[in-house]
Amino acid sequence: MTSFNTNTVLIVAAILFVLGLIGVLTRRNIIFLLLSAEIMLNAAGIAFVAAGAKWQQPDGQVMFLMILAMAAAEVSVGLALVLQIFHQHKTLDVDNLNELSD
Amino acid sequence: MSALFYISSLIAILATIMVITRYNPIHALLYLVVSLMAAAMIFVTLGAPFVAALEVIIYAGAIMVLFIFFVMMLNLGNTTTLQEKLWLQPKIWIGPSILSLILLGELIVLLLQEKPTPLPVTVVDARKVALSLYGEYIIIVELAGFLLMAGIVGAAHIGKHRKKHLHRFLQEEENSHGHPPASQADNAKQIVDHKEPKSIV
């Protein structure tokens, strides 16, 4: 019934992960950095579920639930930090946040 | 089944490319919602319907809506789009992109080295996941509870709207530029506070 194999799913996850990595490396807006981190976490989740499906065990899905909880906590704290940064600096450019380098 | 997988993975990749190339944050967010829906479709074809439902409900339904409310609250309009257009020059993104794509090529070559084994699609339903989650992985549930609690408390603490706090060196610098020094005002306030109970007595 199926004709796709495990490597194909892992390749798709790798492509999504690298797209998120490119987003983190090239954008300067903090919101886009957080979005790209979400893309990378989602790609890792796809790889986990694919690995779980290969051995027909629920462990991969359990790890995806862990990733989901971590992503939710990370987004809430990250957005609160971005809110404070926007209130104090009136910008979302990561290059302006260099006070610790002085 | 395999056609569904290929179509949805193509949609996921195209939508993700659109996410990282958009100038307007709201457009990027809406494309990311499409990408997450496609990922949920991939999960269904992999035989994980419970995870697919959670992907739609939590990722696309809660986290992305949080992002959208956030962008609405910051009121990022046309100026942000123009600024992004200025920031996203080809000479900025071409270097990291080429290097990352080379790494991706290496990874794909490595993945194609091993013998391709067809993926057995047997549905691992919510019952098996729940039995595993509350059986051998109960510690992960508790740790996720800790993590979410810490996230809530941290977000509530950090997100509180406070007035701008400067480092004391910066504060002295600002005060030397003509503003009345804050320390004297504080001292005067303390003196007043000390005097008030005396006058009452």
Coordinates of C-alpha atoms in Angstrom, one line a residue:
Chain A
M1 CA 0.0 0.0 0.0
T2 CA 2.8 2.4 0.8
S3 CA 5.7 3.1 -1.3
F4 CA 7.5 5.8 0.6
N5 CA 10.3 4.8 2.9
T6 CA 11.8 6.1 6.1
N7 CA 14.6 8.0 4.4
T8 CA 12.1 10.2 2.5
V9 CA 10.4 11.3 5.7
L10 CA 13.7 12.1 7.3
I11 CA 14.8 14.1 4.2
V12 CA 11.6 16.1 4.4
A13 CA 12.3 16.8 8.1
A14 CA 15.9 17.8 7.3
I15 CA 14.7 20.2 4.6
L16 CA 12.3 21.9 7.0
F17 CA 15.0 22.1 9.7
V18 CA 17.5 23.7 7.3
L19 CA 14.8 26.2 6.1
G20 CA 14.3 27.2 9.8
L21 CA 18.0 27.4 10.2
I22 CA 18.3 29.8 7.2
G23 CA 15.5 31.9 8.7
V24 CA 17.4 32.2 12.0
L25 CA 20.6 33.1 10.3
T26 CA 19.3 35.6 7.8
R27 CA 16.5 37.6 9.5
R28 CA 17.1 40.5 11.8
N29 CA 13.6 40.8 13.2
I30 CA 13.1 39.0 16.6
I31 CA 9.6 37.8 15.6
F32 CA 11.0 36.1 12.6
L33 CA 13.7 34.5 14.7
L34 CA 11.1 33.0 17.0
L35 CA 9.1 31.8 14.0
S36 CA 12.1 30.1 12.6
A37 CA 12.8 28.4 15.9
E38 CA 9.3 27.1 15.8
I39 CA 9.9 25.7 12.3
M40 CA 13.0 23.9 13.5
L41 CA 11.2 22.4 16.5
N42 CA 8.4 21.2 14.3
A43 CA 10.9 19.6 11.9
A44 CA 12.5 17.8 14.9
G45 CA 9.0 16.6 15.9
I46 CA 8.4 15.2 12.4
A47 CA 11.7 13.2 12.6
F48 CA 10.7 11.9 16.0
V49 CA 7.3 10.7 14.8
A50 CA 8.8 9.1 11.7
A51 CA 11.3 7.2 13.9
G52 CA 8.4 6.1 16.1
A53 CA 6.4 5.0 13.1
K54 CA 9.4 2.9 11.8
W55 CA 9.3 0.6 14.8
Q56 CA 5.5 1.0 15.3
Q57 CA 6.0 2.2 18.9
P58 CA 4.3 5.2 20.6
D59 CA 7.7 6.5 22.0
G60 CA 8.1 9.0 19.1
Q61 CA 4.7 10.5 19.7
V62 CA 5.5 10.8 23.4
M63 CA 8.6 12.7 22.5
F64 CA 6.6 14.9 20.2
L65 CA 4.3 15.8 23.1
M66 CA 7.4 16.8 25.1
I67 CA 8.5 19.0 22.2
L68 CA 5.0 20.6 22.1
A69 CA 5.1 21.5 25.8
M70 CA 8.6 22.9 25.4
A71 CA 7.6 25.0 22.4
A72 CA 4.6 26.4 24.2
A73 CA 6.7 27.4 27.3
E74 CA 9.4 28.8 25.1
V75 CA 7.0 30.9 23.0
S76 CA 5.3 32.4 26.1
V77 CA 8.6 33.4 27.7
G78 CA 10.1 34.6 24.4
L79 CA 7.2 36.8 23.5
A80 CA 7.2 38.3 27.0
L81 CA 10.9 39.1 26.5
V82 CA 10.2 40.6 23.1
L83 CA 7.5 42.8 24.6
Q84 CA 9.9 44.2 27.2
I85 CA 12.5 44.8 24.5
F86 CA 10.0 46.6 22.3
H87 CA 8.9 48.8 25.2
Q88 CA 12.4 49.7 26.2
H89 CA 14.0 50.1 22.8
K90 CA 11.1 50.8 20.4
T91 CA 12.7 48.4 17.9
L92 CA 12.8 44.7 17.1
D93 CA 16.2 44.8 15.4
V94 CA 18.5 42.3 17.1
D95 CA 21.5 44.4 16.1
N96 CA 20.4 47.2 18.5
L97 CA 20.4 44.9 21.5
N98 CA 24.1 45.2 22.2
E99 CA 24.2 46.8 25.7
L100 CA 26.1 43.9 27.2
S101 CA 28.9 44.3 24.8
D102 CA 29.8 47.8 26.1
Chain B
M1 CA -1.3 7.1 0.9
S2 CA 2.2 7.8 -0.5
A3 CA 0.7 10.4 -2.9
L4 CA -0.9 12.1 0.1
F5 CA 2.5 12.1 1.8
Y6 CA 4.4 13.6 -1.1
I7 CA 1.8 16.3 -1.8
S8 CA 1.6 17.4 1.8
S9 CA 5.4 17.4 2.2
L10 CA 5.7 19.6 -0.9
I11 CA 3.1 22.0 0.5
A12 CA 5.0 22.1 3.8
I13 CA 8.3 22.9 2.2
L14 CA 6.8 25.6 -0.1
A15 CA 4.9 27.2 2.7
T16 CA 8.0 27.2 4.9
I17 CA 10.0 28.9 2.1
M18 CA 7.3 31.5 1.9
V19 CA 7.6 32.0 5.7
I20 CA 11.2 32.8 5.7
T21 CA 11.0 35.1 2.7
R22 CA 8.0 37.3 3.6
Y23 CA 8.5 40.9 4.6
N24 CA 5.2 41.3 6.5
P25 CA 5.1 39.3 9.8
I26 CA 1.4 38.6 9.5
H27 CA 1.8 37.0 6.0
A28 CA 4.7 34.9 7.3
L29 CA 2.5 33.7 10.2
L30 CA -0.4 32.7 8.0
Y31 CA 2.0 30.8 5.7
L32 CA 3.4 29.1 8.8
V33 CA -0.1 28.0 9.8
V34 CA -0.4 26.4 6.3
S35 CA 2.9 24.7 6.9
L36 CA 1.8 23.3 10.2
M37 CA -1.4 22.0 8.7
A38 CA 0.7 20.2 6.0
A39 CA 2.8 18.8 8.8
A40 CA -0.3 17.5 10.5
M41 CA -1.2 15.8 7.2
I42 CA 2.2 14.2 7.2
F43 CA 1.5 12.8 10.7
V44 CA -1.7 11.3 9.5
T45 CA 0.0 9.5 6.6
L46 CA 2.7 8.3 9.1
G47 CA 0.0 6.7 11.2
A48 CA -0.1 9.1 14.1
P49 CA -3.6 10.7 14.1
F50 CA -3.4 11.8 17.8
V51 CA -0.3 13.8 17.2
A52 CA -1.9 15.3 14.0
A53 CA -4.8 16.5 16.1
L54 CA -2.5 18.0 18.7
E55 CA -0.5 19.7 16.0
V56 CA -3.6 21.4 14.7
I57 CA -5.0 22.3 18.1
I58 CA -1.9 23.4 19.9
Y59 CA 0.6 24.5 17.3
A60 CA -1.7 26.0 14.7
G61 CA -4.5 26.9 17.0
A62 CA -2.8 28.2 20.2
I63 CA 0.8 29.1 19.5
M64 CA 0.3 30.8 16.1
V65 CA -2.8 32.7 17.5
L66 CA -0.5 33.9 20.3
F67 CA 1.9 35.1 17.7
I68 CA -0.8 36.8 15.7
F69 CA -2.2 38.6 18.7
F70 CA 1.3 39.7 19.6
V71 CA 1.9 41.2 16.2
M72 CA -1.4 42.9 16.4
M73 CA -0.6 44.3 19.8
L74 CA 2.8 45.7 18.7
N75 CA 1.0 47.3 15.7
L76 CA 3.7 46.3 13.1
G77 CA 2.5 47.9 9.9
N78 CA 3.9 49.2 6.7
T79 CA 7.0 50.7 8.3
T80 CA 8.1 47.2 9.4
T81 CA 7.6 45.8 5.9
L82 CA 9.8 48.6 4.4
Q83 CA 12.4 48.0 7.1
E84 CA 12.4 44.3 6.4
K85 CA 12.8 45.0 2.7
L86 CA 15.9 47.1 3.5
W87 CA 17.3 44.5 5.8
L88 CA 16.8 41.5 3.6
Q89 CA 19.4 42.3 0.9
P90 CA 20.9 39.4 -1.2
K91 CA 24.4 40.0 0.1
I92 CA 23.1 39.4 3.6
W93 CA 21.2 36.2 3.1
I94 CA 23.2 34.5 0.3
G95 CA 26.2 33.4 2.4
P96 CA 24.4 31.6 5.3
S97 CA 21.9 30.1 2.9
I98 CA 24.5 28.6 0.6
L99 CA 26.5 27.2 3.5
S100 CA 23.3 25.7 5.2
L101 CA 22.2 24.2 1.8
I102 CA 25.6 22.5 1.5
L103 CA 25.1 21.0 5.0
L104 CA 21.6 19.9 3.9
G105 CA 23.1 18.2 0.8
E106 CA 25.6 16.4 3.0
L107 CA 22.8 15.3 5.3
I108 CA 20.7 14.0 2.3
V109 CA 23.6 12.1 1.0
L110 CA 24.1 10.5 4.4
L111 CA 20.4 9.6 4.6
L112 CA 20.5 8.0 1.1
Q113 CA 23.5 5.9 2.0
E114 CA 21.6 3.3 3.9
K115 CA 19.3 0.8 2.3
P116 CA 15.8 2.2 1.9
T117 CA 13.3 0.3 3.9
P118 CA 9.6 0.8 3.2
L119 CA 7.8 2.4 6.1
P120 CA 5.2 0.1 7.7
V121 CA 2.1 2.3 8.2
T122 CA 0.3 0.8 11.2
V123 CA -1.8 3.3 13.1
V124 CA -0.5 4.0 16.6
D125 CA -3.6 5.4 18.1
A126 CA -4.2 7.6 21.2
R127 CA -4.8 4.6 23.4
K128 CA -1.3 3.2 22.9
V129 CA 0.2 6.7 23.3
A130 CA -1.7 7.3 26.5
L131 CA -0.7 3.9 28.0
S132 CA 2.9 4.7 27.3
L133 CA 2.7 8.3 28.4
Y134 CA 1.1 7.5 31.8
G135 CA 3.0 4.2 32.3
E136 CA 6.7 4.3 31.5
Y137 CA 6.9 8.0 30.7
I138 CA 5.1 9.4 33.7
I139 CA 8.2 11.3 34.7
I140 CA 8.0 13.2 31.4
V141 CA 4.5 14.3 32.1
E142 CA 5.5 15.7 35.5
L143 CA 8.5 17.4 33.9
A144 CA 6.3 19.0 31.3
G145 CA 4.1 20.2 34.1
F146 CA 7.0 21.8 35.8
L147 CA 8.1 23.4 32.5
L148 CA 4.7 24.8 31.7
M149 CA 4.4 26.2 35.3
A150 CA 7.8 27.8 35.0
G151 CA 6.8 29.2 31.6
I152 CA 3.6 30.7 33.0
V153 CA 5.3 32.3 36.0
G154 CA 8.2 33.5 33.9
A155 CA 6.0 35.1 31.3
A156 CA 3.8 36.8 33.9
H157 CA 6.8 38.2 35.6
I158 CA 8.8 39.3 32.5
G159 CA 5.7 40.6 30.7
K160 CA 4.7 42.9 33.5
H161 CA 4.8 46.5 32.3
R162 CA 7.4 48.4 34.2
K163 CA 9.0 51.7 33.7
K164 CA 12.3 51.9 32.0
H165 CA 15.1 50.7 34.2
L166 CA 18.6 52.1 33.5
H167 CA 21.8 50.8 34.7
R168 CA 23.2 53.0 37.5
F169 CA 26.1 54.2 35.3
L170 CA 23.7 55.2 32.5
Q171 CA 21.4 56.8 35.1
E172 CA 24.3 59.0 36.4
E173 CA 25.2 59.9 32.8
E174 CA 21.6 60.9 32.1
N175 CA 21.4 62.9 35.4
S176 CA 24.6 64.8 34.6
H177 CA 23.0 66.0 31.4
G178 CA 20.8 68.4 33.3
H179 CA 18.0 66.3 34.8
P180 CA 17.7 66.6 38.6
P181 CA 19.5 63.6 40.2
A182 CA 17.0 61.0 41.3
S183 CA 18.9 60.3 44.5
Q184 CA 18.2 63.7 45.9
A185 CA 14.5 63.4 45.2
D186 CA 14.5 60.0 46.9
N187 CA 16.3 61.5 49.9
A188 CA 13.7 64.3 50.1
K189 CA 10.9 61.7 49.9
Q190 CA 12.5 59.7 52.7
I191 CA 12.8 62.8 54.8
V192 CA 9.2 63.6 54.2
D193 CA 8.2 60.0 55.1
H194 CA 10.2 60.2 58.3
K195 CA 8.7 63.5 59.2
E196 CA 5.1 62.5 58.7
P197 CA 4.8 60.1 61.6
K198 CA 6.4 62.7 63.9
S199 CA 3.9 65.3 63.0
I200 CA 1.1 62.8 63.7
V201 CA 2.6 62.0 67.1

